[in-house]
């Protein structure tokens, strides 16, 4: 069984996937860009990097393997340990190792582990089906020369005097007709506008008098302004405390965390029907990771959930 396939699946959904005992794969969004040297357009994607320091088991990979392979959590962890053992052996024997569609590991001259990501797979789900393509520059000067050559071969011939005379004749007829119709239409329009304005003015004056007679304002004891301070949890980065099949149990977990001083809340059920409880939600990835480090001191199973924008 190749654990790298499961790491690939999780990289589509999460920004941090830990391979326990070895390191963590991190993903960061990159906007679309154009390579000026090759004139090639690239859609938005995720840049994959590797952090050797994050080796603690957060349960994400093991739970996913256990669910897909229909095994228990301990068996999934044993599979991961065997995979890491083979990976370390490849680095010691060959000074290199590869994870399909993810990247290549190798040891540099100082025996330090380096990671080079592959770019064949785009892990950003919003860019699914979008491939890079090479732009072709527009040859404007070439087309201009072709048009000039065609004009030279087939010039337009006409008699200037005759063309000018015909144009003036039709222009005079058009101006005469336009002047007659405009004068008649202007008189009719002016008459209608005057009648409409007088009627509207009388109606407006009548409504104004009625409103003045009916309007009464009594402000004896104005009520004091009331200010509410509501702290709103927002953000797409959530520190998950657990997921529960029964919503009552999830609410009990929320109450327990709030008693401990956390801003816990429910964020709804996931696609498996489990009610998710979070310690807190954050606007930026850095804030969320800092909070994750803090809560892992008391709960090793806490993990980071990133909702797609």
PDB file of C-alpha atoms in Angstrom:
ATOM      1  CA  UNK A   1       0.000   0.000   0.000  1.00  0.00           C
ATOM      2  CA  UNK A   2       1.359   3.384  -0.997  1.00  0.00           C
ATOM      3  CA  UNK A   3       0.708   5.967   1.720  1.00  0.00           C
ATOM      4  CA  UNK A   4       1.556   8.759  -0.739  1.00  0.00           C
ATOM      5  CA  UNK A   5      -1.824   8.232  -2.460  1.00  0.00           C
ATOM      6  CA  UNK A   6      -3.627   9.078   0.780  1.00  0.00           C
ATOM      7  CA  UNK A   7      -1.387  12.104   1.341  1.00  0.00           C
ATOM      8  CA  UNK A   8      -2.371  13.327  -2.138  1.00  0.00           C
ATOM      9  CA  UNK A   9      -6.083  12.978  -1.305  1.00  0.00           C
ATOM     10  CA  UNK A  10      -5.691  15.034   1.868  1.00  0.00           C
ATOM     11  CA  UNK A  11      -3.623  17.770   0.172  1.00  0.00           C
ATOM     12  CA  UNK A  12      -6.684  18.615  -1.959  1.00  0.00           C
ATOM     13  CA  UNK A  13      -8.670  19.357   1.225  1.00  0.00           C
ATOM     14  CA  UNK A  14      -6.186  20.540   3.860  1.00  0.00           C
ATOM     15  CA  UNK A  15      -3.263  22.925   4.064  1.00  0.00           C
ATOM     16  CA  UNK A  16      -1.213  20.775   6.442  1.00  0.00           C
ATOM     17  CA  UNK A  17      -0.813  16.975   6.222  1.00  0.00           C
ATOM     18  CA  UNK A  18       1.552  15.447   8.791  1.00  0.00           C
ATOM     19  CA  UNK A  19       3.439  12.218   8.043  1.00  0.00           C
ATOM     20  CA  UNK A  20       4.049  11.164  11.677  1.00  0.00           C
ATOM     21  CA  UNK A  21       7.699  10.671  12.533  1.00  0.00           C
ATOM     22  CA  UNK A  22       8.941  12.199   9.273  1.00  0.00           C
ATOM     23  CA  UNK A  23       7.524  15.704   8.647  1.00  0.00           C
ATOM     24  CA  UNK A  24       4.583  17.710   7.327  1.00  0.00           C
ATOM     25  CA  UNK A  25       3.503  18.738   3.824  1.00  0.00           C
ATOM     26  CA  UNK A  26       2.225  22.324   3.676  1.00  0.00           C
ATOM     27  CA  UNK A  27       0.243  23.901   0.849  1.00  0.00           C
ATOM     28  CA  UNK A  28      -0.160  27.587   0.021  1.00  0.00           C
ATOM     29  CA  UNK A  29      -2.316  29.174  -2.674  1.00  0.00           C
ATOM     30  CA  UNK A  30      -0.615  30.877  -5.612  1.00  0.00           C
ATOM     31  CA  UNK A  31      -2.420  33.231  -7.998  1.00  0.00           C
ATOM     32  CA  UNK A  32      -2.466  32.751 -11.756  1.00  0.00           C
ATOM     33  CA  UNK A  33       0.607  34.065 -13.520  1.00  0.00           C
ATOM     34  CA  UNK A  34       2.328  34.307 -16.930  1.00  0.00           C
ATOM     35  CA  UNK A  35       5.870  33.122 -17.552  1.00  0.00           C
ATOM     36  CA  UNK A  36       7.344  36.013 -19.547  1.00  0.00           C
ATOM     37  CA  UNK A  37      10.190  33.878 -20.880  1.00  0.00           C
ATOM     38  CA  UNK A  38       7.967  31.171 -22.381  1.00  0.00           C
ATOM     39  CA  UNK A  39       4.724  33.235 -22.745  1.00  0.00           C
ATOM     40  CA  UNK A  40       2.906  30.426 -20.927  1.00  0.00           C
ATOM     41  CA  UNK A  41      -0.174  31.080 -18.765  1.00  0.00           C
ATOM     42  CA  UNK A  42      -0.556  29.092 -15.516  1.00  0.00           C
ATOM     43  CA  UNK A  43      -3.872  28.873 -13.572  1.00  0.00           C
ATOM     44  CA  UNK A  44      -4.083  29.348  -9.771  1.00  0.00           C
ATOM     45  CA  UNK A  45      -2.591  26.421  -7.849  1.00  0.00           C
ATOM     46  CA  UNK A  46      -1.211  25.231  -4.524  1.00  0.00           C
ATOM     47  CA  UNK A  47       2.523  25.371  -3.805  1.00  0.00           C
ATOM     48  CA  UNK A  48       3.634  22.320  -1.819  1.00  0.00           C
ATOM     49  CA  UNK A  49       6.440  22.661   0.744  1.00  0.00           C
ATOM     50  CA  UNK A  50       7.854  20.398   3.465  1.00  0.00           C
ATOM     51  CA  UNK A  51       8.576  21.048   7.149  1.00  0.00           C
ATOM     52  CA  UNK A  52      10.838  18.538   8.884  1.00  0.00           C
ATOM     53  CA  UNK A  53       9.988  19.900  12.357  1.00  0.00           C
ATOM     54  CA  UNK A  54       6.274  18.950  12.369  1.00  0.00           C
ATOM     55  CA  UNK A  55       6.434  15.222  13.143  1.00  0.00           C
ATOM     56  CA  UNK A  56       3.786  14.752  15.870  1.00  0.00           C
ATOM     57  CA  UNK A  57       0.822  12.594  14.918  1.00  0.00           C
ATOM     58  CA  UNK A  58      -2.290  14.778  14.611  1.00  0.00           C
ATOM     59  CA  UNK A  59      -4.482  11.806  13.641  1.00  0.00           C
ATOM     60  CA  UNK A  60      -5.557  13.203  10.274  1.00  0.00           C
ATOM     61  CA  UNK A  61      -3.680  10.762   8.036  1.00  0.00           C
ATOM     62  CA  UNK A  62      -4.249   7.746  10.320  1.00  0.00           C
ATOM     63  CA  UNK A  63      -8.004   8.356  10.580  1.00  0.00           C
ATOM     64  CA  UNK A  64      -8.300   8.726   6.827  1.00  0.00           C
ATOM     65  CA  UNK A  65      -6.393   5.482   6.160  1.00  0.00           C
ATOM     66  CA  UNK A  66      -8.459   3.651   8.774  1.00  0.00           C
ATOM     67  CA  UNK A  67     -11.667   4.815   7.101  1.00  0.00           C
ATOM     68  CA  UNK A  68     -10.613   3.946   3.535  1.00  0.00           C
ATOM     69  CA  UNK A  69      -8.926   0.613   4.360  1.00  0.00           C
ATOM     70  CA  UNK A  70     -11.619  -0.371   6.918  1.00  0.00           C
ATOM     71  CA  UNK A  71      -9.040  -1.018   9.652  1.00  0.00           C
ATOM     72  CA  UNK A  72      -8.700   0.282  13.194  1.00  0.00           C
ATOM     73  CA  UNK A  73      -6.694   3.347  14.182  1.00  0.00           C
ATOM     74  CA  UNK A  74      -3.708   1.392  15.560  1.00  0.00           C
ATOM     75  CA  UNK A  75      -3.378  -0.665  12.388  1.00  0.00           C
ATOM     76  CA  UNK A  76      -3.382   2.513  10.327  1.00  0.00           C
ATOM     77  CA  UNK A  77      -0.580   3.945  12.488  1.00  0.00           C
ATOM     78  CA  UNK A  78       1.455   0.753  11.976  1.00  0.00           C
ATOM     79  CA  UNK A  79       1.091   1.120   8.197  1.00  0.00           C
ATOM     80  CA  UNK A  80       2.360   4.694   8.438  1.00  0.00           C
ATOM     81  CA  UNK A  81       5.357   3.656  10.535  1.00  0.00           C
ATOM     82  CA  UNK A  82       6.344   0.988   7.976  1.00  0.00           C
ATOM     83  CA  UNK A  83       6.083   3.551   5.185  1.00  0.00           C
ATOM     84  CA  UNK A  84       8.271   6.031   7.077  1.00  0.00           C
ATOM     85  CA  UNK A  85      10.801   3.259   7.789  1.00  0.00           C
ATOM     86  CA  UNK A  86      11.067   2.440   4.048  1.00  0.00           C
ATOM     87  CA  UNK A  87      11.373   6.142   3.251  1.00  0.00           C
ATOM     88  CA  UNK A  88      14.251   6.614   5.706  1.00  0.00           C
ATOM     89  CA  UNK A  89      16.029   3.524   4.305  1.00  0.00           C
ATOM     90  CA  UNK A  90      15.819   4.909   0.769  1.00  0.00           C
ATOM     91  CA  UNK A  91      17.386   8.168   1.919  1.00  0.00           C
ATOM     92  CA  UNK A  92      20.183   6.395   3.748  1.00  0.00           C
ATOM     93  CA  UNK A  93      20.987   3.957   0.940  1.00  0.00           C
ATOM     94  CA  UNK A  94      20.327   6.044  -2.190  1.00  0.00           C
ATOM     95  CA  UNK A  95      20.348   9.589  -0.712  1.00  0.00           C
ATOM     96  CA  UNK A  96      17.011  10.174  -2.401  1.00  0.00           C
ATOM     97  CA  UNK A  97      13.334   9.146  -2.308  1.00  0.00           C
ATOM     98  CA  UNK A  98      10.186  10.098  -4.210  1.00  0.00           C
ATOM     99  CA  UNK A  99       6.487  10.403  -3.393  1.00  0.00           C
ATOM    100  CA  UNK A 100       4.378  10.036  -6.529  1.00  0.00           C
ATOM    101  CA  UNK A 101       2.837  13.331  -7.751  1.00  0.00           C
ATOM    102  CA  UNK A 102       4.018  15.114  -4.581  1.00  0.00           C
ATOM    103  CA  UNK A 103       7.777  15.627  -4.676  1.00  0.00           C
ATOM    104  CA  UNK A 104      11.324  14.318  -4.389  1.00  0.00           C
ATOM    105  CA  UNK A 105      13.536  14.124  -1.278  1.00  0.00           C
ATOM    106  CA  UNK A 106      17.329  14.152  -1.443  1.00  0.00           C
ATOM    107  CA  UNK A 107      20.349  14.796   0.786  1.00  0.00           C
ATOM    108  CA  UNK A 108      22.574  17.752  -0.083  1.00  0.00           C
ATOM    109  CA  UNK A 109      26.361  17.996   0.334  1.00  0.00           C
ATOM    110  CA  UNK A 110      25.903  18.640   4.060  1.00  0.00           C
ATOM    111  CA  UNK A 111      23.587  15.600   4.466  1.00  0.00           C
ATOM    112  CA  UNK A 112      20.606  17.883   5.067  1.00  0.00           C
ATOM    113  CA  UNK A 113      17.217  16.761   3.804  1.00  0.00           C
ATOM    114  CA  UNK A 114      15.891  18.801   0.860  1.00  0.00           C
ATOM    115  CA  UNK A 115      12.481  18.660  -0.810  1.00  0.00           C
ATOM    116  CA  UNK A 116      11.638  19.479  -4.446  1.00  0.00           C
ATOM    117  CA  UNK A 117       7.875  19.521  -5.222  1.00  0.00           C
ATOM    118  CA  UNK A 118       6.472  18.168  -8.476  1.00  0.00           C
ATOM    119  CA  UNK A 119       4.260  20.492 -10.528  1.00  0.00           C
ATOM    120  CA  UNK A 120       2.340  17.975 -12.638  1.00  0.00           C
ATOM    121  CA  UNK A 121      -0.624  17.871 -10.229  1.00  0.00           C
ATOM    122  CA  UNK A 122      -2.582  20.956  -9.157  1.00  0.00           C
ATOM    123  CA  UNK A 123      -3.999  20.355  -5.657  1.00  0.00           C
ATOM    124  CA  UNK A 124      -6.269  23.446  -5.789  1.00  0.00           C
ATOM    125  CA  UNK A 125      -9.810  22.131  -6.315  1.00  0.00           C
ATOM    126  CA  UNK A 126     -10.995  25.498  -7.659  1.00  0.00           C
ATOM    127  CA  UNK A 127      -8.635  25.066 -10.636  1.00  0.00           C
ATOM    128  CA  UNK A 128      -9.783  21.538 -11.472  1.00  0.00           C
ATOM    129  CA  UNK A 129      -9.628  20.986 -15.237  1.00  0.00           C
ATOM    130  CA  UNK A 130      -7.584  24.140 -15.909  1.00  0.00           C
ATOM    131  CA  UNK A 131      -4.301  23.466 -17.690  1.00  0.00           C
ATOM    132  CA  UNK A 132      -1.488  25.798 -18.620  1.00  0.00           C
ATOM    133  CA  UNK A 133      -1.331  27.028 -22.205  1.00  0.00           C
ATOM    134  CA  UNK A 134       1.118  29.004 -24.297  1.00  0.00           C
ATOM    135  CA  UNK A 135       0.016  32.357 -25.660  1.00  0.00           C
ATOM    136  CA  UNK A 136       0.708  33.322 -29.278  1.00  0.00           C
ATOM    137  CA  UNK A 137       1.680  36.955 -29.951  1.00  0.00           C
ATOM    138  CA  UNK A 138      -0.552  38.883 -32.366  1.00  0.00           C
ATOM    139  CA  UNK A 139       1.238  39.675 -35.630  1.00  0.00           C
ATOM    140  CA  UNK A 140      -0.327  43.083 -36.253  1.00  0.00           C
ATOM    141  CA  UNK A 141       2.397  44.377 -38.611  1.00  0.00           C
ATOM    142  CA  UNK A 142       2.098  41.299 -40.823  1.00  0.00           C
ATOM    143  CA  UNK A 143      -1.656  41.768 -41.280  1.00  0.00           C
ATOM    144  CA  UNK A 144      -1.199  45.481 -41.979  1.00  0.00           C
ATOM    145  CA  UNK A 145       1.251  44.739 -44.790  1.00  0.00           C
ATOM    146  CA  UNK A 146      -1.130  42.162 -46.265  1.00  0.00           C
ATOM    147  CA  UNK A 147      -3.985  44.717 -46.355  1.00  0.00           C
ATOM    148  CA  UNK A 148      -1.732  47.277 -48.021  1.00  0.00           C
ATOM    149  CA  UNK A 149      -0.763  44.761 -50.694  1.00  0.00           C
ATOM    150  CA  UNK A 150      -4.446  43.965 -51.380  1.00  0.00           C
ATOM    151  CA  UNK A 151      -5.283  47.666 -51.695  1.00  0.00           C
ATOM    152  CA  UNK A 152      -2.460  48.160 -54.178  1.00  0.00           C
ATOM    153  CA  UNK A 153      -3.698  45.283 -56.362  1.00  0.00           C
ATOM    154  CA  UNK A 154      -7.393  46.292 -56.296  1.00  0.00           C
ATOM    155  CA  UNK A 155      -7.687  50.117 -55.959  1.00  0.00           C
ATOM    156  CA  UNK A 156     -11.134  51.763 -55.684  1.00  0.00           C
ATOM    157  CA  UNK A 157     -11.910  54.009 -58.719  1.00  0.00           C
ATOM    158  CA  UNK A 158     -14.494  56.789 -58.642  1.00  0.00           C
ATOM    159  CA  UNK A 159     -14.979  60.290 -60.060  1.00  0.00           C
ATOM    160  CA  UNK A 160     -14.510  62.849 -57.264  1.00  0.00           C
ATOM    161  CA  UNK A 161     -16.772  65.540 -58.817  1.00  0.00           C
ATOM    162  CA  UNK A 162     -19.703  63.224 -59.392  1.00  0.00           C
ATOM    163  CA  UNK A 163     -19.470  61.653 -55.922  1.00  0.00           C
ATOM    164  CA  UNK A 164     -19.379  65.054 -54.248  1.00  0.00           C
ATOM    165  CA  UNK A 165     -22.401  66.307 -56.167  1.00  0.00           C
ATOM    166  CA  UNK A 166     -24.536  63.254 -55.270  1.00  0.00           C
ATOM    167  CA  UNK A 167     -23.589  63.506 -51.640  1.00  0.00           C
ATOM    168  CA  UNK A 168     -24.586  67.185 -51.392  1.00  0.00           C
ATOM    169  CA  UNK A 169     -27.922  66.553 -53.086  1.00  0.00           C
ATOM    170  CA  UNK A 170     -28.970  63.802 -50.661  1.00  0.00           C
ATOM    171  CA  UNK A 171     -27.644  65.722 -47.675  1.00  0.00           C
ATOM    172  CA  UNK A 172     -29.767  68.784 -48.532  1.00  0.00           C
ATOM    173  CA  UNK A 173     -32.937  66.688 -48.869  1.00  0.00           C
ATOM    174  CA  UNK A 174     -32.252  64.978 -45.532  1.00  0.00           C
ATOM    175  CA  UNK A 175     -31.661  68.261 -43.679  1.00  0.00           C
ATOM    176  CA  UNK A 176     -34.882  69.782 -45.058  1.00  0.00           C
ATOM    177  CA  UNK A 177     -37.010  66.810 -43.969  1.00  0.00           C
ATOM    178  CA  UNK A 178     -35.379  66.714 -40.569  1.00  0.00           C
ATOM    179  CA  UNK A 179     -35.989  70.433 -39.976  1.00  0.00           C
ATOM    180  CA  UNK A 180     -39.708  70.244 -40.822  1.00  0.00           C
ATOM    181  CA  UNK A 181     -40.354  67.185 -38.640  1.00  0.00           C
ATOM    182  CA  UNK A 182     -38.345  68.566 -35.732  1.00  0.00           C
ATOM    183  CA  UNK A 183     -40.241  71.895 -35.707  1.00  0.00           C
ATOM    184  CA  UNK A 184     -43.657  70.211 -35.675  1.00  0.00           C
ATOM    185  CA  UNK A 185     -42.620  67.673 -33.047  1.00  0.00           C
ATOM    186  CA  UNK A 186     -41.115  70.355 -30.813  1.00  0.00           C
ATOM    187  CA  UNK A 187     -44.373  72.327 -30.646  1.00  0.00           C
ATOM    188  CA  UNK A 188     -46.397  69.221 -29.708  1.00  0.00           C
ATOM    189  CA  UNK A 189     -43.822  68.118 -27.087  1.00  0.00           C
ATOM    190  CA  UNK A 190     -43.659  71.621 -25.490  1.00  0.00           C
ATOM    191  CA  UNK A 191     -47.433  71.768 -25.154  1.00  0.00           C
ATOM    192  CA  UNK A 192     -47.626  68.334 -23.491  1.00  0.00           C
ATOM    193  CA  UNK A 193     -44.778  69.095 -21.102  1.00  0.00           C
ATOM    194  CA  UNK A 194     -46.408  72.352 -19.947  1.00  0.00           C
ATOM    195  CA  UNK A 195     -49.729  70.633 -19.202  1.00  0.00           C
ATOM    196  CA  UNK A 196     -47.974  67.774 -17.363  1.00  0.00           C
ATOM    197  CA  UNK A 197     -45.881  70.139 -15.217  1.00  0.00           C
ATOM    198  CA  UNK A 198     -48.911  72.181 -14.130  1.00  0.00           C
ATOM    199  CA  UNK A 199     -50.850  69.050 -13.114  1.00  0.00           C
ATOM    200  CA  UNK A 200     -47.889  67.584 -11.205  1.00  0.00           C
ATOM    201  CA  UNK A 201     -47.264  70.850  -9.362  1.00  0.00           C
ATOM    202  CA  UNK A 202     -50.913  71.058  -8.202  1.00  0.00           C
ATOM    203  CA  UNK A 203     -50.843  67.425  -7.026  1.00  0.00           C
ATOM    204  CA  UNK A 204     -47.591  67.943  -5.097  1.00  0.00           C
ATOM    205  CA  UNK A 205     -48.929  71.055  -3.330  1.00  0.00           C
ATOM    206  CA  UNK A 206     -52.103  69.185  -2.308  1.00  0.00           C
ATOM    207  CA  UNK A 207     -50.136  66.240  -0.827  1.00  0.00           C
ATOM    208  CA  UNK A 208     -47.798  68.591   1.027  1.00  0.00           C
ATOM    209  CA  UNK A 209     -50.714  70.416   2.703  1.00  0.00           C
ATOM    210  CA  UNK A 210     -52.240  67.103   3.834  1.00  0.00           C
ATOM    211  CA  UNK A 211     -48.936  65.901   5.330  1.00  0.00           C
ATOM    212  CA  UNK A 212     -48.441  69.201   7.222  1.00  0.00           C
ATOM    213  CA  UNK A 213     -51.951  68.971   8.725  1.00  0.00           C
ATOM    214  CA  UNK A 214     -51.587  65.313   9.758  1.00  0.00           C
ATOM    215  CA  UNK A 215     -47.955  65.262  10.967  1.00  0.00           C
ATOM    216  CA  UNK A 216     -47.502  65.438  14.762  1.00  0.00           C
ATOM    217  CA  UNK A 217     -44.204  64.777  16.505  1.00  0.00           C
ATOM    218  CA  UNK A 218     -44.080  64.149  20.295  1.00  0.00           C
ATOM    219  CA  UNK A 219     -40.621  63.560  21.775  1.00  0.00           C
ATOM    220  CA  UNK A 220     -40.945  63.988  25.545  1.00  0.00           C
ATOM    221  CA  UNK A 221     -38.672  61.247  26.910  1.00  0.00           C
ATOM    222  CA  UNK A 222     -36.188  60.047  24.290  1.00  0.00           C
ATOM    223  CA  UNK A 223     -34.905  56.541  25.010  1.00  0.00           C
ATOM    224  CA  UNK A 224     -31.179  56.171  25.742  1.00  0.00           C
ATOM    225  CA  UNK A 225     -29.077  54.430  23.140  1.00  0.00           C
ATOM    226  CA  UNK A 226     -28.227  50.797  23.876  1.00  0.00           C
ATOM    227  CA  UNK A 227     -24.920  49.366  22.732  1.00  0.00           C
ATOM    228  CA  UNK A 228     -24.327  45.626  22.419  1.00  0.00           C
ATOM    229  CA  UNK A 229     -20.870  44.150  22.128  1.00  0.00           C
ATOM    230  CA  UNK A 230     -21.055  40.839  20.308  1.00  0.00           C
ATOM    231  CA  UNK A 231     -17.907  38.869  19.634  1.00  0.00           C
ATOM    232  CA  UNK A 232     -18.344  37.100  16.319  1.00  0.00           C
ATOM    233  CA  UNK A 233     -16.354  34.017  15.410  1.00  0.00           C
ATOM    234  CA  UNK A 234     -15.364  34.154  11.761  1.00  0.00           C
ATOM    235  CA  UNK A 235     -12.722  32.786   9.443  1.00  0.00           C
ATOM    236  CA  UNK A 236     -12.066  29.739   7.282  1.00  0.00           C
ATOM    237  CA  UNK A 237      -9.370  28.264   9.546  1.00  0.00           C
ATOM    238  CA  UNK A 238     -10.863  26.121  12.348  1.00  0.00           C
ATOM    239  CA  UNK A 239      -9.120  24.302  15.235  1.00  0.00           C
ATOM    240  CA  UNK A 240     -11.163  21.096  15.497  1.00  0.00           C
ATOM    241  CA  UNK A 241     -11.573  19.532  18.950  1.00  0.00           C
ATOM    242  CA  UNK A 242     -13.584  16.534  17.747  1.00  0.00           C
ATOM    243  CA  UNK A 243     -16.483  15.259  15.641  1.00  0.00           C
ATOM    244  CA  UNK A 244     -19.529  13.506  17.138  1.00  0.00           C
ATOM    245  CA  UNK A 245     -22.266  11.357  15.662  1.00  0.00           C
ATOM    246  CA  UNK A 246     -24.832  12.621  18.233  1.00  0.00           C
ATOM    247  CA  UNK A 247     -25.387  16.387  18.317  1.00  0.00           C
ATOM    248  CA  UNK A 248     -26.068  16.318  22.086  1.00  0.00           C
ATOM    249  CA  UNK A 249     -22.599  14.977  22.755  1.00  0.00           C
ATOM    250  CA  UNK A 250     -21.147  17.671  20.513  1.00  0.00           C
ATOM    251  CA  UNK A 251     -22.986  20.375  22.488  1.00  0.00           C
ATOM    252  CA  UNK A 252     -21.696  18.906  25.777  1.00  0.00           C
ATOM    253  CA  UNK A 253     -18.152  19.160  24.388  1.00  0.00           C
ATOM    254  CA  UNK A 254     -18.789  22.822  23.457  1.00  0.00           C
ATOM    255  CA  UNK A 255     -20.001  23.583  27.015  1.00  0.00           C
ATOM    256  CA  UNK A 256     -16.962  21.812  28.473  1.00  0.00           C
ATOM    257  CA  UNK A 257     -14.506  23.781  26.326  1.00  0.00           C
ATOM    258  CA  UNK A 258     -16.225  27.070  27.085  1.00  0.00           C
ATOM    259  CA  UNK A 259     -15.926  26.309  30.798  1.00  0.00           C
ATOM    260  CA  UNK A 260     -12.172  25.925  30.225  1.00  0.00           C
ATOM    261  CA  UNK A 261     -12.055  29.382  28.650  1.00  0.00           C
ATOM    262  CA  UNK A 262     -12.133  28.479  24.935  1.00  0.00           C
ATOM    263  CA  UNK A 263     -14.363  30.176  22.334  1.00  0.00           C
ATOM    264  CA  UNK A 264     -15.792  26.818  21.308  1.00  0.00           C
ATOM    265  CA  UNK A 265     -18.749  26.396  18.958  1.00  0.00           C
ATOM    266  CA  UNK A 266     -20.412  24.023  16.506  1.00  0.00           C
ATOM    267  CA  UNK A 267     -19.701  24.590  12.778  1.00  0.00           C
ATOM    268  CA  UNK A 268     -22.197  22.059  11.464  1.00  0.00           C
ATOM    269  CA  UNK A 269     -21.961  18.495  10.222  1.00  0.00           C
ATOM    270  CA  UNK A 270     -19.361  17.313   7.711  1.00  0.00           C
ATOM    271  CA  UNK A 271     -20.050  15.071   4.715  1.00  0.00           C
ATOM    272  CA  UNK A 272     -19.905  12.013   6.983  1.00  0.00           C
ATOM    273  CA  UNK A 273     -22.724  13.336   9.186  1.00  0.00           C
ATOM    274  CA  UNK A 274     -20.436  14.099  12.142  1.00  0.00           C
ATOM    275  CA  UNK A 275     -21.077  17.284  14.149  1.00  0.00           C
ATOM    276  CA  UNK A 276     -17.788  19.200  14.338  1.00  0.00           C
ATOM    277  CA  UNK A 277     -16.715  21.082  17.483  1.00  0.00           C
ATOM    278  CA  UNK A 278     -13.992  23.723  17.172  1.00  0.00           C
ATOM    279  CA  UNK A 279     -11.895  25.480  19.782  1.00  0.00           C
ATOM    280  CA  UNK A 280     -11.921  28.663  17.702  1.00  0.00           C
ATOM    281  CA  UNK A 281     -11.990  30.050  14.137  1.00  0.00           C
ATOM    282  CA  UNK A 282      -9.419  32.371  12.588  1.00  0.00           C
ATOM    283  CA  UNK A 283      -9.007  34.655   9.575  1.00  0.00           C
ATOM    284  CA  UNK A 284      -5.394  33.733   8.776  1.00  0.00           C
ATOM    285  CA  UNK A 285      -3.479  30.482   8.625  1.00  0.00           C
ATOM    286  CA  UNK A 286      -0.710  31.785  10.911  1.00  0.00           C
ATOM    287  CA  UNK A 287      -3.178  32.612  13.727  1.00  0.00           C
ATOM    288  CA  UNK A 288      -4.746  29.168  13.379  1.00  0.00           C
ATOM    289  CA  UNK A 289      -1.403  27.313  13.523  1.00  0.00           C
ATOM    290  CA  UNK A 290      -0.360  29.265  16.629  1.00  0.00           C
ATOM    291  CA  UNK A 291      -3.638  28.322  18.298  1.00  0.00           C
ATOM    292  CA  UNK A 292      -3.193  24.687  17.200  1.00  0.00           C
ATOM    293  CA  UNK A 293       0.219  24.501  18.911  1.00  0.00           C
ATOM    294  CA  UNK A 294      -1.388  25.877  22.078  1.00  0.00           C
ATOM    295  CA  UNK A 295      -4.293  23.419  22.286  1.00  0.00           C
ATOM    296  CA  UNK A 296      -2.157  20.390  21.379  1.00  0.00           C
ATOM    297  CA  UNK A 297      -0.543  20.681  24.823  1.00  0.00           C
ATOM    298  CA  UNK A 298      -3.789  19.396  26.293  1.00  0.00           C
ATOM    299  CA  UNK A 299      -5.321  17.613  23.263  1.00  0.00           C
ATOM    300  CA  UNK A 300      -2.985  15.814  20.835  1.00  0.00           C
ATOM    301  CA  UNK A 301      -5.949  14.878  18.612  1.00  0.00           C
ATOM    302  CA  UNK A 302      -6.783  18.518  17.723  1.00  0.00           C
ATOM    303  CA  UNK A 303      -6.263  19.376  14.064  1.00  0.00           C
ATOM    304  CA  UNK A 304      -6.609  22.225  11.586  1.00  0.00           C
ATOM    305  CA  UNK A 305      -9.592  22.369   9.192  1.00  0.00           C
ATOM    306  CA  UNK A 306      -9.490  24.794   6.252  1.00  0.00           C
ATOM    307  CA  UNK A 307     -12.747  25.563   4.479  1.00  0.00           C
ATOM    308  CA  UNK A 308     -12.535  26.320   0.751  1.00  0.00           C
ATOM    309  CA  UNK A 309     -13.279  29.993  -0.148  1.00  0.00           C
TER     310      UNK A 309
END
